[in-house]
Amino acid sequence: MAAPSLLNWRRVSSFTGPVPRARHGHRAVAIRELMIIFGGGNEGIADELHVYNTVTNQWFLPAVRGDIPPGCAAHGFVCDGTRILVFGGMVEYGRYSNELYELQASRWLWKKVKPHPPSSGLPPCPRLGHSFSLYGNKCYLFGGLANESEDSNNNVPRYLNDFYELELQHGSGVVGWSIPVTKGIVPSPRESHTAVIYCKKDSGSPKMYVFGGMCGARLDDLWQLDLETMSWSKPETKGTVPLPRSLHTASVIGNKMYIFGGWVPHKGENIETSPHDCEWRCTSSFSYLNLDTAEWTTLVSDSQEDKKNSRPRPRAGHCAVAIGTRLYFWSGRDGYKKALNSQVCCKDLWYLDTEKPPAPSQVQLIKATTNSFHVKWDEVPTVEGYLLQLNTDLPHQTASSDSSLAPNLQGVRMDPHRPGSNSTVPNSISDTTNSAKTEHTPMKGTSVKNRPDLKASTDFNAALHPSMATNTSNHNSCVVDMLRKNEGPHTSANIGVLSSCLDLRTVIPETSVSSSVSSAQTMLMIHVPCLQLRSAVWKHRPQRCHFLFGESQKETPSNPVATVKAGERQWCDVGIFKNNTALVSQFYLLPKGKQSISKIGNADVPDYSLLKKQDLVPGTGYRFRVAAINGCGIGPFSKISEFKTCIPGFPGAPSAVRISKNVEGIHLSWEPPTSPSGNILEYSAYLAIRTAQIQDNPSQLVFMRIYCGLKTSCIVTAGQLANAHIDYTSRPAIVFRISAKNEKGYGPATQVRWLQGNNKKAPLN
């Protein structure tokens, strides 16, 4: 974790959509990249549901329906998949609730649910300021504040320390309340405390941790409940315990519980001698408890002043949400002035990265040309950019001195939440046009053929359920997943080897997409036009090449296939990219003796405009790696991938592949390459088959040629499919490859993954 002085708080300075009014006592949960906020109060109790998309930086007010609950504050609010449960809270001054509502966020549908009462004892009484925590299929309710008076105008507070368990039904609905029998000393009654649940990896039982709260005076005690033995205990901790507080937030990321804000005693007050008489104030102090070692660490102390507005100002009754390893904080009140009998609510939204991002997936190849690569990698949540690097065995030639297109990155501060801003630095994708021409009409960087209306939508149903964006026709077809695995089937200069694949759900620039859907099944196809790669871990196996290429190929000086020892050459920066895709035609040469950047965010960023550039060379292998960047700096690099630029004259890959069932088996069809580089002499289609080798190493597929000819279609018989290998590297699929040959030889292949569902039955069943 970063030292306290190096915490890199970021304030979201601009956003779009209807921004909710400032408030306190609201609650928030996360569903993937969405922060969902409900309730709270400020000049009346709020009853709207607000959604903030942390990726698009957009506020959204969904059109909810069903049994819409009344507005409430200081309520319980938990998330189980895409359903949210709301329990209790204050619905108006002096009147509290014990009602339970469920929201199906995939449909924005509210439903009032009525749990069965406990077999012995009463159900929970109306309350506010309780904790409501989810683990598995159960919610755990502890404490809160009740009103002893039946007259809401005559508030007689009663602090609670009762404990309930609520069993949930799978997907929707609840079973009922129960009152577990606990062992040990029970925590004292309290409200406005926090409770989180944590289970140590690979060992131990889940434990609930209760911290702080209010019971006439603020509390700083920590309690632990073992949810298997139902035993309460007070763990001994090390380090500096945070000041007594209430209305703070507690968030778990990894093995740490982060405590931020709340009401604390004024400096110099002796709370031990006069806990009820001392003055209280809001704080911006920030600490975490390591839940494995029970050690407190102070990140921002209560005495640290912030004169530069570089972090959130003191507040209480705010909300905090963890998305990945990033913490978001929104609104809350910044104090209560007795003389004015008023309070001020904060309007700001902040986030903080708690640790460096993990390594991205290997760099994947979308398209190769003679002097460029179009590459991508899987997105890493909540990052501000990616550092892409390459190296090659070629000696670095004379670099281009033209640096006019390279922006100055010195001291750059990337803000991914600024609408319309492009934090992308050299060679990022701003224009997907390249040497491969296409007949299709580009739309937002994607070439589409026979494309139904799949317009970009701000509807958050699509954000929650990408599969809802479907298209229809009368074509009777099966579920198909068109992916590329960085493969060139055979050229005279290089044997292509697989090491990665593309995800259908990602919109890939410069691709062909065809879609057709029947009422029962869906067929989606993506083709990536040109692809060649040598894996950094590939070892030549002649017998495998026989199946893959239809003829064996031997290792030659111009066609090395032995294991590559990466890292022997200096890594050079391609650039820093805001998104997870890049068009690479050049890289930057660092001055002699200088190493590439090792830290970003809290350290220097190179000024690329001062560095020389070098162009990529045809027919040359390049190794790539990528690292993600967030407010804590640059994370570890991905595994290494190696790609080879194309040699002029070979054909591109076939496009627009289609698969449909017929009586004999399946019908496989495709369209000619968009760049044939001459006359196409023949096509070859291959099927990944089961072998003993593939069982030993599932990542090394073995292919058998099932078609060779001039036609752009073939029949794959049921007998051939019976020998097909089912690839489980992602979703279960049968793998095909199709390549074209011209006068110079075979070009790179298009790879198709035909989804088979989750069962292991034979295809076509």
Short mmCIF file of C-alpha atoms in Angstrom, two decimals, residues 25 49 90 126 177 184 201 206 215 312 350-351 365 453 607 626 628 658:
data_model
loop_
_atom_site.label_atom_id
_atom_site.label_comp_id
_atom_site.label_asym_id
_atom_site.label_seq_id
_atom_site.Cartn_x
_atom_site.Cartn_y
_atom_site.Cartn_z
CA GLY A 25 -27.62 8.66 5.35
CA LEU A 49 -32.60 5.27 -7.22
CA MET A 90 -36.05 6.12 8.74
CA PRO A 126 -38.47 -0.98 13.08
CA TRP A 177 -35.79 -14.63 9.76
CA GLY A 184 -19.44 -15.17 24.21
CA LYS A 201 -8.36 -17.41 1.56
CA PRO A 206 -16.23 -16.39 7.57
CA CYS A 215 -24.55 4.67 22.05
CA PRO A 312 -12.06 14.53 0.36
CA TRP A 350 -13.90 10.91 -5.15
CA TYR A 351 -12.04 7.70 -5.77
CA LEU A 365 -3.30 -9.92 -32.19
CA ASP A 453 -29.93 -2.18 -35.31
CA ASP A 607 8.52 12.89 -22.72
CA VAL A 626 1.56 -4.73 -21.33
CA ALA A 628 -1.95 -1.48 -16.35
CA ARG A 658 -20.90 -18.88 -41.16
#
